[in-house]
Amino acid sequence: MDHVTEMLQQQVDLGALPGAVALRLRRGDTDAEVVGVQDLESGTPMSRRTLFHWDSLGKPLTAALALTFVAEGSIDLSAPINCWLPELSDPRVLTDSSGPLSDTVPADRPVTVQDLLTLRGGLGLTTDFESPFTEELVSHLQEGPAPRTLDRQSFLAAAAQLPLAHQPGRGWTYNTGSTLLGLLLERVADQPLDELMAQRIFDPLNMTDTRWWVPAADLDRFASRYAPTGDPEAPLRLVDPPDGQYSRPPSFPDGAGGTIGTADDWLVFATMLLNAGEYRGRRILPTPLVESMMTDQLTADQRRQAGFFLADDEGWGYGGSVRTDGSYGWTGGAGTTARVNPRHGSASILFTQVALDGPEGSPVLTAFEDLVAQDQQHDPNTN
């Protein structure tokens, strides 16, 4: 990872990046690079034990958790979500996703579990951030970078008041479907999402550092979060210190984001996916469900509707994007990215603590993915 090391260190030297942890798994071997510091204020060195805010990199884990219920027969992919979330029965649908909220028609079928997994349920962010629909999502459902203060029931009550942006299964809207999926799983099992995730995903995979909040004893390992300023003289501003928003339990664990952990914990999850659902001899997911998870489920029109949320070579599987190169993964708005490529038996992970610069993404994450792709193309041992 010499080129990755050079790029990351250059960003640290320029002041655009406090630090980072990069991991690359190839043919069972892991390369790691650790640069910089956890936070600029204390100068604590970055390490592989550093805890990062994963943000939307929690979506693939929520999808995997849902598939454990599908595997055991507790839920069916085609089941209407109102079986467990009756608050969302009989939805209305906007005739124009950018138009007035009062201009609606009835939904032509119920939203299903599979719609939530694929973000085709109709409740979520569109590419029109100025529309009345998106404004309602931000103000009433608290869609955005900050943790929600709404409790579960208040969130569902607010969601029930909103129309869908499109007919169920016919479009694509970002984020909210994963939150609803987490709440649905809580209803199915009558347990909080964090407990379910620990029992079915974290503990079996020995992901000992993954959680939704950081207790006082571990705050010294938690990286501060920053955002770019665009000012070369002071390129970063502090958004949230270790003892800030994530030093206490959230109003409810969000299936769309909010998870916190180490880069190595996400690598374990990636390893399970590469092993077709198995980890150290233990079956976590059936192979066919893992294959479906990492298969593009969208039509060409749905990919078009996704706009800047998905790149030209991306579709969406269950909980993450699927690219034409065969890779599966996603990017977190807090500055994290991870991809698994079953064609090559590889995984690449980069965790930083600098937020994406809006829809434009992050130059550092883009440079990392480009370098990984170049390295893979020149690897004579690539399968």
mmCIF file of C-alpha atoms in Angstrom:
data_model
loop_
_atom_site.group_PDB
_atom_site.id
_atom_site.type_symbol
_atom_site.label_atom_id
_atom_site.label_comp_id
_atom_site.label_asym_id
_atom_site.label_seq_id
_atom_site.Cartn_x
_atom_site.Cartn_y
_atom_site.Cartn_z
ATOM 1 C CA MET A 1 0.000 0.000 0.000
ATOM 2 C CA ASP A 2 2.937 2.334 -0.659
ATOM 3 C CA HIS A 3 0.927 4.683 -2.883
ATOM 4 C CA VAL A 4 -1.932 4.798 -0.358
ATOM 5 C CA THR A 5 0.511 5.558 2.443
ATOM 6 C CA GLU A 6 2.080 8.363 0.453
ATOM 7 C CA MET A 7 -1.297 9.901 -0.420
ATOM 8 C CA LEU A 8 -2.613 9.771 3.141
ATOM 9 C CA GLN A 9 0.565 11.163 4.658
ATOM 10 C CA GLN A 10 0.533 13.986 2.140
ATOM 11 C CA GLN A 11 -3.024 14.897 3.196
ATOM 12 C CA VAL A 12 -1.959 14.875 6.843
ATOM 13 C CA ASP A 13 1.038 17.086 6.063
ATOM 14 C CA LEU A 14 -1.221 19.526 4.215
ATOM 15 C CA GLY A 15 -3.544 19.737 7.208
ATOM 16 C CA ALA A 16 -6.512 18.388 5.242
ATOM 17 C CA LEU A 17 -6.612 15.183 7.278
ATOM 18 C CA PRO A 18 -5.864 14.713 10.992
ATOM 19 C CA GLY A 19 -5.314 10.972 10.530
ATOM 20 C CA ALA A 20 -6.615 7.762 9.002
ATOM 21 C CA VAL A 21 -6.626 3.969 9.173
ATOM 22 C CA ALA A 22 -6.515 2.059 5.885
ATOM 23 C CA LEU A 23 -6.895 -1.724 5.632
ATOM 24 C CA ARG A 24 -6.606 -3.948 2.574
ATOM 25 C CA LEU A 25 -7.470 -7.648 2.612
ATOM 26 C CA ARG A 26 -6.168 -9.725 -0.300
ATOM 27 C CA ARG A 27 -6.045 -13.503 -0.514
ATOM 28 C CA GLY A 28 -6.354 -13.777 3.261
ATOM 29 C CA ASP A 29 -3.558 -11.311 4.049
ATOM 30 C CA THR A 30 -4.207 -7.886 5.564
ATOM 31 C CA ASP A 31 -2.134 -4.786 4.911
ATOM 32 C CA ALA A 32 -2.634 -1.851 7.263
ATOM 33 C CA GLU A 33 -1.594 1.783 7.257
ATOM 34 C CA VAL A 34 -2.080 4.162 10.168
ATOM 35 C CA VAL A 35 -1.238 7.853 9.840
ATOM 36 C CA GLY A 36 -1.708 11.037 11.856
ATOM 37 C CA VAL A 37 -3.664 11.645 15.016
ATOM 38 C CA GLN A 38 -7.109 10.888 16.445
ATOM 39 C CA ASP A 39 -7.733 14.548 17.154
ATOM 40 C CA LEU A 40 -5.850 17.763 16.518
ATOM 41 C CA GLU A 41 -6.575 19.145 19.979
ATOM 42 C CA SER A 42 -4.768 16.475 22.016
ATOM 43 C CA GLY A 43 -2.459 15.046 19.372
ATOM 44 C CA THR A 44 -3.300 11.481 20.420
ATOM 45 C CA PRO A 45 -1.740 9.194 17.776
ATOM 46 C CA MET A 46 -4.067 7.309 15.472
ATOM 47 C CA SER A 47 -4.110 3.522 15.964
ATOM 48 C CA ARG A 48 -5.985 0.445 14.822
ATOM 49 C CA ARG A 49 -7.838 0.593 18.147
ATOM 50 C CA THR A 50 -9.217 4.054 17.322
ATOM 51 C CA LEU A 51 -13.010 4.250 17.300
ATOM 52 C CA PHE A 52 -14.578 6.023 14.323
ATOM 53 C CA HIS A 53 -18.090 7.207 13.650
ATOM 54 C CA TRP A 54 -19.084 4.878 10.788
ATOM 55 C CA ASP A 55 -22.186 6.845 9.838
ATOM 56 C CA SER A 56 -23.903 5.175 6.845
ATOM 57 C CA LEU A 57 -21.497 2.231 6.887
ATOM 58 C CA GLY A 58 -23.958 0.814 9.401
ATOM 59 C CA LYS A 59 -26.500 0.238 6.607
ATOM 60 C CA PRO A 60 -24.903 -3.017 5.365
ATOM 61 C CA LEU A 61 -24.951 -4.374 8.919
ATOM 62 C CA THR A 62 -28.651 -3.574 9.319
ATOM 63 C CA ALA A 63 -29.319 -5.335 6.022
ATOM 64 C CA ALA A 64 -27.346 -8.379 7.152
ATOM 65 C CA LEU A 65 -29.276 -8.430 10.429
ATOM 66 C CA ALA A 66 -32.581 -8.373 8.538
ATOM 67 C CA LEU A 67 -31.431 -11.283 6.407
ATOM 68 C CA THR A 68 -30.836 -13.389 9.534
ATOM 69 C CA PHE A 69 -34.579 -13.063 10.177
ATOM 70 C CA VAL A 70 -35.337 -13.972 6.567
ATOM 71 C CA ALA A 71 -33.064 -17.024 6.864
ATOM 72 C CA GLU A 72 -34.901 -18.325 9.918
ATOM 73 C CA GLY A 73 -38.327 -17.621 8.428
ATOM 74 C CA SER A 74 -39.369 -14.906 10.907
ATOM 75 C CA ILE A 75 -39.979 -12.460 8.082
ATOM 76 C CA ASP A 76 -40.405 -12.731 4.325
ATOM 77 C CA LEU A 77 -38.891 -10.327 1.823
ATOM 78 C CA SER A 78 -42.300 -9.798 0.219
ATOM 79 C CA ALA A 79 -44.093 -9.170 3.532
ATOM 80 C CA PRO A 80 -45.785 -5.762 3.906
ATOM 81 C CA ILE A 81 -44.057 -3.658 6.538
ATOM 82 C CA ASN A 82 -47.377 -2.666 8.095
ATOM 83 C CA CYS A 83 -47.524 -6.172 9.585
ATOM 84 C CA TRP A 84 -45.061 -4.788 12.162
ATOM 85 C CA LEU A 85 -45.308 -1.045 11.582
ATOM 86 C CA PRO A 86 -49.086 -0.443 11.450
ATOM 87 C CA GLU A 87 -48.421 3.283 11.775
ATOM 88 C CA LEU A 88 -47.365 3.203 8.118
ATOM 89 C CA SER A 89 -50.479 1.503 6.736
ATOM 90 C CA ASP A 90 -52.302 2.911 3.688
ATOM 91 C CA PRO A 91 -49.652 5.390 2.512
ATOM 92 C CA ARG A 92 -50.304 8.168 0.026
ATOM 93 C CA VAL A 93 -47.895 8.887 -2.841
ATOM 94 C CA LEU A 94 -46.873 12.242 -4.304
ATOM 95 C CA THR A 95 -47.816 12.749 -7.923
ATOM 96 C CA ASP A 96 -44.587 14.777 -8.239
ATOM 97 C CA SER A 97 -41.751 14.191 -5.771
ATOM 98 C CA SER A 98 -40.818 17.884 -5.994
ATOM 99 C CA GLY A 99 -44.403 19.129 -5.857
ATOM 100 C CA PRO A 100 -46.889 20.068 -3.122
ATOM 101 C CA LEU A 101 -47.336 17.581 -0.294
ATOM 102 C CA SER A 102 -51.108 17.779 -0.708
ATOM 103 C CA ASP A 103 -51.053 16.466 -4.287
ATOM 104 C CA THR A 104 -51.147 12.693 -3.718
ATOM 105 C CA VAL A 105 -52.709 9.438 -4.856
ATOM 106 C CA PRO A 106 -53.118 6.125 -2.986
ATOM 107 C CA ALA A 107 -50.219 3.677 -3.019
ATOM 108 C CA ASP A 108 -50.901 0.880 -5.492
ATOM 109 C CA ARG A 109 -49.395 -1.754 -3.199
ATOM 110 C CA PRO A 110 -47.940 -1.953 0.332
ATOM 111 C CA VAL A 111 -44.292 -1.193 1.070
ATOM 112 C CA THR A 112 -42.449 -4.489 1.642
ATOM 113 C CA VAL A 113 -39.422 -5.593 3.632
ATOM 114 C CA GLN A 114 -37.479 -5.893 0.387
ATOM 115 C CA ASP A 115 -38.391 -2.287 -0.459
ATOM 116 C CA LEU A 116 -36.691 -1.164 2.755
ATOM 117 C CA LEU A 117 -33.604 -3.282 2.060
ATOM 118 C CA THR A 118 -33.255 -1.788 -1.419
ATOM 119 C CA LEU A 119 -34.384 1.760 -0.452
ATOM 120 C CA ARG A 120 -37.296 1.504 -2.884
ATOM 121 C CA GLY A 121 -40.006 2.123 -0.296
ATOM 122 C CA GLY A 122 -40.610 5.758 -1.201
ATOM 123 C CA LEU A 123 -39.755 7.406 2.115
ATOM 124 C CA GLY A 124 -36.272 8.894 1.982
ATOM 125 C CA LEU A 125 -34.114 11.659 0.609
ATOM 126 C CA THR A 126 -34.480 12.649 -3.038
ATOM 127 C CA THR A 127 -31.948 14.597 -5.056
ATOM 128 C CA ASP A 128 -34.119 17.722 -4.797
ATOM 129 C CA PHE A 129 -33.008 19.133 -1.456
ATOM 130 C CA GLU A 130 -35.239 22.194 -1.927
ATOM 131 C CA SER A 131 -38.491 20.261 -2.372
ATOM 132 C CA PRO A 132 -41.273 20.419 0.254
ATOM 133 C CA PHE A 133 -40.894 16.656 0.682
ATOM 134 C CA THR A 134 -37.195 16.810 1.575
ATOM 135 C CA GLU A 135 -37.754 19.817 3.805
ATOM 136 C CA GLU A 136 -40.334 17.782 5.733
ATOM 137 C CA LEU A 137 -37.919 14.865 6.041
ATOM 138 C CA VAL A 138 -35.279 17.157 7.490
ATOM 139 C CA SER A 139 -37.563 19.075 9.847
ATOM 140 C CA HIS A 140 -39.956 16.353 11.023
ATOM 141 C CA LEU A 141 -37.904 13.155 10.682
ATOM 142 C CA GLN A 142 -34.608 14.904 11.513
ATOM 143 C CA GLU A 143 -32.855 13.527 8.445
ATOM 144 C CA GLY A 144 -29.344 14.947 8.539
ATOM 145 C CA PRO A 145 -25.865 14.549 10.012
ATOM 146 C CA ALA A 146 -26.844 15.105 13.669
ATOM 147 C CA PRO A 147 -28.256 12.264 15.817
ATOM 148 C CA ARG A 148 -32.038 12.242 16.060
ATOM 149 C CA THR A 149 -33.676 13.438 19.273
ATOM 150 C CA LEU A 150 -37.035 11.875 18.351
ATOM 151 C CA ASP A 151 -37.926 8.702 20.178
ATOM 152 C CA ARG A 152 -39.101 5.661 18.213
ATOM 153 C CA GLN A 153 -42.817 6.334 18.457
ATOM 154 C CA SER A 154 -42.467 10.031 17.636
ATOM 155 C CA PHE A 155 -40.391 9.159 14.582
ATOM 156 C CA LEU A 156 -42.983 6.664 13.313
ATOM 157 C CA ALA A 157 -45.825 9.087 14.026
ATOM 158 C CA ALA A 158 -44.048 11.770 12.006
ATOM 159 C CA ALA A 159 -43.283 9.305 9.198
ATOM 160 C CA ALA A 160 -46.964 8.326 9.037
ATOM 161 C CA GLN A 161 -47.892 11.936 8.261
ATOM 162 C CA LEU A 162 -45.691 12.074 5.158
ATOM 163 C CA PRO A 163 -46.538 10.842 1.673
ATOM 164 C CA LEU A 164 -44.137 8.650 -0.274
ATOM 165 C CA ALA A 165 -41.956 10.223 -2.960
ATOM 166 C CA HIS A 166 -42.862 7.456 -5.415
ATOM 167 C CA GLN A 167 -44.964 4.325 -5.666
ATOM 168 C CA PRO A 168 -43.524 1.436 -3.599
ATOM 169 C CA GLY A 169 -40.878 -0.450 -5.526
ATOM 170 C CA ARG A 170 -40.788 1.961 -8.469
ATOM 171 C CA GLY A 171 -38.204 4.567 -7.401
ATOM 172 C CA TRP A 172 -35.240 5.042 -5.078
ATOM 173 C CA THR A 173 -34.832 7.367 -2.107
ATOM 174 C CA TYR A 174 -31.945 7.445 0.309
ATOM 175 C CA ASN A 175 -31.460 6.627 3.983
ATOM 176 C CA THR A 176 -34.856 6.562 5.733
ATOM 177 C CA GLY A 177 -35.657 3.031 4.583
ATOM 178 C CA SER A 178 -32.745 1.679 6.639
ATOM 179 C CA THR A 179 -34.010 3.514 9.737
ATOM 180 C CA LEU A 180 -37.459 1.996 9.219
ATOM 181 C CA LEU A 181 -35.897 -1.430 8.692
ATOM 182 C CA GLY A 182 -34.185 -1.235 12.077
ATOM 183 C CA LEU A 183 -37.446 -0.259 13.776
ATOM 184 C CA LEU A 184 -39.265 -3.099 12.010
ATOM 185 C CA LEU A 185 -36.718 -5.639 13.273
ATOM 186 C CA GLU A 186 -37.213 -4.336 16.807
ATOM 187 C CA ARG A 187 -40.944 -5.011 16.469
ATOM 188 C CA VAL A 188 -40.377 -8.495 15.028
ATOM 189 C CA ALA A 189 -38.144 -9.562 17.912
ATOM 190 C CA ASP A 190 -39.474 -7.239 20.636
ATOM 191 C CA GLN A 191 -35.885 -6.199 21.379
ATOM 192 C CA PRO A 192 -33.868 -3.016 20.820
ATOM 193 C CA LEU A 193 -31.776 -2.899 17.666
ATOM 194 C CA ASP A 194 -28.465 -2.710 19.530
ATOM 195 C CA GLU A 195 -29.265 -5.920 21.438
ATOM 196 C CA LEU A 196 -30.345 -7.690 18.262
ATOM 197 C CA MET A 197 -27.218 -6.612 16.451
ATOM 198 C CA ALA A 198 -25.018 -7.804 19.310
ATOM 199 C CA GLN A 199 -26.704 -11.219 19.453
ATOM 200 C CA ARG A 200 -26.857 -11.914 15.721
ATOM 201 C CA ILE A 201 -23.950 -9.981 14.162
ATOM 202 C CA PHE A 202 -21.465 -8.386 16.578
ATOM 203 C CA ASP A 203 -20.973 -11.262 19.031
ATOM 204 C CA PRO A 204 -20.818 -14.097 16.448
ATOM 205 C CA LEU A 205 -18.241 -12.087 14.475
ATOM 206 C CA ASN A 206 -16.364 -10.964 17.577
ATOM 207 C CA MET A 207 -16.896 -7.317 16.648
ATOM 208 C CA THR A 208 -16.137 -6.285 20.196
ATOM 209 C CA ASP A 209 -15.817 -2.544 19.586
ATOM 210 C CA THR A 210 -18.950 -1.814 17.543
ATOM 211 C CA ARG A 211 -21.753 0.120 19.223
ATOM 212 C CA TRP A 212 -23.980 3.221 18.895
ATOM 213 C CA TRP A 213 -22.336 5.267 21.637
ATOM 214 C CA VAL A 214 -19.014 5.390 23.458
ATOM 215 C CA PRO A 215 -18.833 4.981 27.260
ATOM 216 C CA ALA A 216 -16.488 7.149 29.299
ATOM 217 C CA ALA A 217 -13.904 4.369 29.649
ATOM 218 C CA ASP A 218 -13.344 4.306 25.854
ATOM 219 C CA LEU A 219 -13.493 8.010 25.011
ATOM 220 C CA ASP A 220 -9.694 8.161 24.825
ATOM 221 C CA ARG A 221 -9.949 5.918 21.740
ATOM 222 C CA PHE A 222 -12.728 7.875 20.002
ATOM 223 C CA ALA A 223 -11.631 10.122 17.117
ATOM 224 C CA SER A 224 -12.911 13.696 16.982
ATOM 225 C CA ARG A 225 -14.964 14.588 13.910
ATOM 226 C CA TYR A 226 -14.144 17.473 11.578
ATOM 227 C CA ALA A 227 -15.524 19.148 8.467
ATOM 228 C CA PRO A 228 -13.627 20.858 5.626
ATOM 229 C CA THR A 229 -13.761 24.665 5.607
ATOM 230 C CA GLY A 230 -12.407 25.432 2.152
ATOM 231 C CA ASP A 231 -9.863 27.754 3.783
ATOM 232 C CA PRO A 232 -6.255 26.686 3.073
ATOM 233 C CA GLU A 233 -5.079 28.525 6.196
ATOM 234 C CA ALA A 234 -7.479 26.604 8.450
ATOM 235 C CA PRO A 235 -8.748 23.655 6.374
ATOM 236 C CA LEU A 236 -10.684 21.880 9.157
ATOM 237 C CA ARG A 237 -13.199 22.825 11.822
ATOM 238 C CA LEU A 238 -14.132 20.686 14.803
ATOM 239 C CA VAL A 239 -17.652 19.269 14.476
ATOM 240 C CA ASP A 240 -17.847 16.920 17.444
ATOM 241 C CA PRO A 241 -15.255 15.987 20.110
ATOM 242 C CA PRO A 242 -15.069 12.536 21.727
ATOM 243 C CA ASP A 243 -17.174 13.651 24.706
ATOM 244 C CA GLY A 244 -19.834 15.165 22.439
ATOM 245 C CA GLN A 245 -22.930 13.787 20.737
ATOM 246 C CA TYR A 246 -21.920 10.120 20.782
ATOM 247 C CA SER A 247 -20.740 9.906 24.382
ATOM 248 C CA ARG A 248 -24.286 9.029 25.480
ATOM 249 C CA PRO A 249 -26.959 6.633 24.224
ATOM 250 C CA PRO A 250 -29.054 7.847 21.258
ATOM 251 C CA SER A 251 -32.818 8.328 21.414
ATOM 252 C CA PHE A 252 -32.923 4.989 19.591
ATOM 253 C CA PRO A 253 -30.302 2.993 17.645
ATOM 254 C CA ASP A 254 -30.611 4.017 14.016
ATOM 255 C CA GLY A 255 -30.397 1.304 11.380
ATOM 256 C CA ALA A 256 -29.307 3.875 8.782
ATOM 257 C CA GLY A 257 -26.241 5.124 10.631
ATOM 258 C CA GLY A 258 -24.774 6.163 13.942
ATOM 259 C CA THR A 259 -22.719 3.026 14.509
ATOM 260 C CA ILE A 260 -19.220 3.439 15.909
ATOM 261 C CA GLY A 261 -16.306 1.033 15.822
ATOM 262 C CA THR A 262 -12.821 0.247 14.581
ATOM 263 C CA ALA A 263 -11.717 -0.339 11.021
ATOM 264 C CA ASP A 264 -10.791 -3.897 12.012
ATOM 265 C CA ASP A 265 -14.361 -4.593 13.144
ATOM 266 C CA TRP A 266 -15.687 -3.627 9.708
ATOM 267 C CA LEU A 267 -12.983 -5.813 8.163
ATOM 268 C CA VAL A 268 -14.348 -8.798 10.083
ATOM 269 C CA PHE A 269 -17.802 -8.102 8.659
ATOM 270 C CA ALA A 270 -16.248 -7.838 5.183
ATOM 271 C CA THR A 271 -14.488 -11.154 5.693
ATOM 272 C CA MET A 272 -17.813 -12.820 6.487
ATOM 273 C CA LEU A 273 -19.270 -11.474 3.236
ATOM 274 C CA LEU A 274 -16.242 -12.670 1.251
ATOM 275 C CA ASN A 275 -16.679 -16.105 2.827
ATOM 276 C CA ALA A 276 -20.274 -16.225 1.513
ATOM 277 C CA GLY A 277 -21.836 -15.753 4.956
ATOM 278 C CA GLU A 278 -19.505 -17.860 7.075
ATOM 279 C CA TYR A 279 -16.945 -16.764 9.662
ATOM 280 C CA ARG A 280 -14.501 -19.121 11.384
ATOM 281 C CA GLY A 281 -16.708 -22.108 10.749
ATOM 282 C CA ARG A 282 -19.890 -20.425 11.918
ATOM 283 C CA ARG A 283 -22.699 -19.745 9.463
ATOM 284 C CA ILE A 284 -24.025 -16.181 9.864
ATOM 285 C CA LEU A 285 -26.034 -15.956 6.622
ATOM 286 C CA PRO A 286 -26.976 -18.451 3.905
ATOM 287 C CA THR A 287 -24.881 -18.047 0.769
ATOM 288 C CA PRO A 288 -27.858 -17.222 -1.528
ATOM 289 C CA LEU A 289 -28.854 -14.305 0.713
ATOM 290 C CA VAL A 290 -25.296 -12.964 0.736
ATOM 291 C CA GLU A 291 -25.274 -13.176 -3.052
ATOM 292 C CA SER A 292 -28.582 -11.281 -3.234
ATOM 293 C CA MET A 293 -27.239 -8.691 -0.804
ATOM 294 C CA MET A 294 -24.310 -7.985 -3.117
ATOM 295 C CA THR A 295 -26.364 -8.011 -6.359
ATOM 296 C CA ASP A 296 -27.740 -4.832 -7.924
ATOM 297 C CA GLN A 297 -31.500 -4.802 -7.364
ATOM 298 C CA LEU A 298 -32.297 -1.578 -9.253
ATOM 299 C CA THR A 299 -33.663 -0.908 -12.698
ATOM 300 C CA ALA A 300 -31.950 1.554 -15.014
ATOM 301 C CA ASP A 301 -34.659 4.120 -14.239
ATOM 302 C CA GLN A 302 -34.172 3.704 -10.491
ATOM 303 C CA ARG A 303 -30.439 4.206 -10.868
ATOM 304 C CA ARG A 304 -31.193 7.369 -12.800
ATOM 305 C CA GLN A 305 -33.507 8.596 -10.032
ATOM 306 C CA ALA A 306 -30.739 8.058 -7.485
ATOM 307 C CA GLY A 307 -28.792 10.881 -9.132
ATOM 308 C CA PHE A 308 -25.707 12.002 -7.226
ATOM 309 C CA PHE A 309 -26.273 9.467 -4.446
ATOM 310 C CA LEU A 310 -24.917 6.738 -6.736
ATOM 311 C CA ALA A 311 -22.033 6.937 -9.209
ATOM 312 C CA ASP A 312 -22.487 6.068 -12.882
ATOM 313 C CA ASP A 313 -21.188 2.537 -12.288
ATOM 314 C CA GLU A 314 -23.287 1.918 -9.161
ATOM 315 C CA GLY A 315 -26.581 0.282 -8.357
ATOM 316 C CA TRP A 316 -27.939 -0.837 -4.982
ATOM 317 C CA GLY A 317 -28.197 -4.248 -3.361
ATOM 318 C CA TYR A 318 -29.333 -4.785 0.218
ATOM 319 C CA GLY A 319 -27.916 -2.048 2.447
ATOM 320 C CA GLY A 320 -25.099 -0.988 0.121
ATOM 321 C CA SER A 321 -24.103 -0.092 -3.397
ATOM 322 C CA VAL A 322 -23.057 -2.592 -6.057
ATOM 323 C CA ARG A 323 -20.625 -1.556 -8.787
ATOM 324 C CA THR A 324 -20.012 -2.968 -12.215
ATOM 325 C CA ASP A 325 -16.594 -4.207 -11.024
ATOM 326 C CA GLY A 326 -18.453 -6.644 -8.742
ATOM 327 C CA SER A 327 -17.734 -4.800 -5.504
ATOM 328 C CA TYR A 328 -20.209 -4.113 -2.690
ATOM 329 C CA GLY A 329 -19.964 -1.480 0.011
ATOM 330 C CA TRP A 330 -20.761 2.092 0.868
ATOM 331 C CA THR A 331 -19.442 5.385 2.203
ATOM 332 C CA GLY A 332 -20.277 7.147 5.461
ATOM 333 C CA GLY A 333 -20.804 10.895 5.510
ATOM 334 C CA ALA A 334 -18.440 11.199 8.469
ATOM 335 C CA GLY A 335 -15.507 10.189 6.231
ATOM 336 C CA THR A 336 -15.480 6.396 6.011
ATOM 337 C CA THR A 337 -15.594 3.981 3.091
ATOM 338 C CA ALA A 338 -15.480 0.193 2.707
ATOM 339 C CA ARG A 339 -15.852 -2.155 -0.238
ATOM 340 C CA VAL A 340 -15.851 -5.920 -0.638
ATOM 341 C CA ASN A 341 -15.059 -7.541 -3.981
ATOM 342 C CA PRO A 342 -15.964 -11.250 -4.070
ATOM 343 C CA ARG A 343 -14.628 -11.576 -7.623
ATOM 344 C CA HIS A 344 -11.117 -10.861 -6.344
ATOM 345 C CA GLY A 345 -11.475 -12.049 -2.744
ATOM 346 C CA SER A 346 -10.511 -8.591 -1.541
ATOM 347 C CA ALA A 347 -11.722 -5.834 0.759
ATOM 348 C CA SER A 348 -10.583 -2.236 1.116
ATOM 349 C CA ILE A 349 -11.406 0.059 4.042
ATOM 350 C CA LEU A 350 -10.459 3.655 4.780
ATOM 351 C CA PHE A 351 -11.611 5.376 7.942
ATOM 352 C CA THR A 352 -11.009 9.094 8.408
ATOM 353 C CA GLN A 353 -12.718 11.626 10.681
ATOM 354 C CA VAL A 354 -13.323 14.368 8.080
ATOM 355 C CA ALA A 355 -16.900 14.667 6.812
ATOM 356 C CA LEU A 356 -17.739 14.441 3.126
ATOM 357 C CA ASP A 357 -18.056 17.742 1.318
ATOM 358 C CA GLY A 358 -21.738 17.269 0.449
ATOM 359 C CA PRO A 359 -22.720 15.402 -2.730
ATOM 360 C CA GLU A 360 -19.236 16.031 -4.105
ATOM 361 C CA GLY A 361 -17.913 13.442 -1.676
ATOM 362 C CA SER A 362 -14.329 13.430 -0.438
ATOM 363 C CA PRO A 363 -11.169 13.844 -2.541
ATOM 364 C CA VAL A 364 -9.300 11.628 -0.062
ATOM 365 C CA LEU A 365 -11.790 8.753 -0.283
ATOM 366 C CA THR A 366 -11.905 9.058 -4.070
ATOM 367 C CA ALA A 367 -8.103 9.012 -4.294
ATOM 368 C CA PHE A 368 -8.018 5.933 -2.054
ATOM 369 C CA GLU A 369 -10.484 4.032 -4.217
ATOM 370 C CA ASP A 370 -8.605 5.020 -7.376
ATOM 371 C CA LEU A 371 -5.322 3.764 -5.921
ATOM 372 C CA VAL A 372 -6.913 0.486 -4.816
ATOM 373 C CA ALA A 373 -8.367 -0.011 -8.304
ATOM 374 C CA GLN A 374 -5.003 0.689 -9.947
ATOM 375 C CA ASP A 375 -3.260 -1.697 -7.592
ATOM 376 C CA GLN A 376 -5.812 -4.407 -8.323
ATOM 377 C CA GLN A 377 -5.400 -3.986 -12.079
ATOM 378 C CA HIS A 378 -1.627 -4.500 -11.792
ATOM 379 C CA ASP A 379 -1.789 -7.403 -9.342
ATOM 380 C CA PRO A 380 -0.763 -10.557 -11.274
ATOM 381 C CA ASN A 381 -2.274 -12.757 -8.537
ATOM 382 C CA THR A 382 -5.744 -11.239 -8.733
ATOM 383 C CA ASN A 383 -8.348 -13.915 -9.356
#
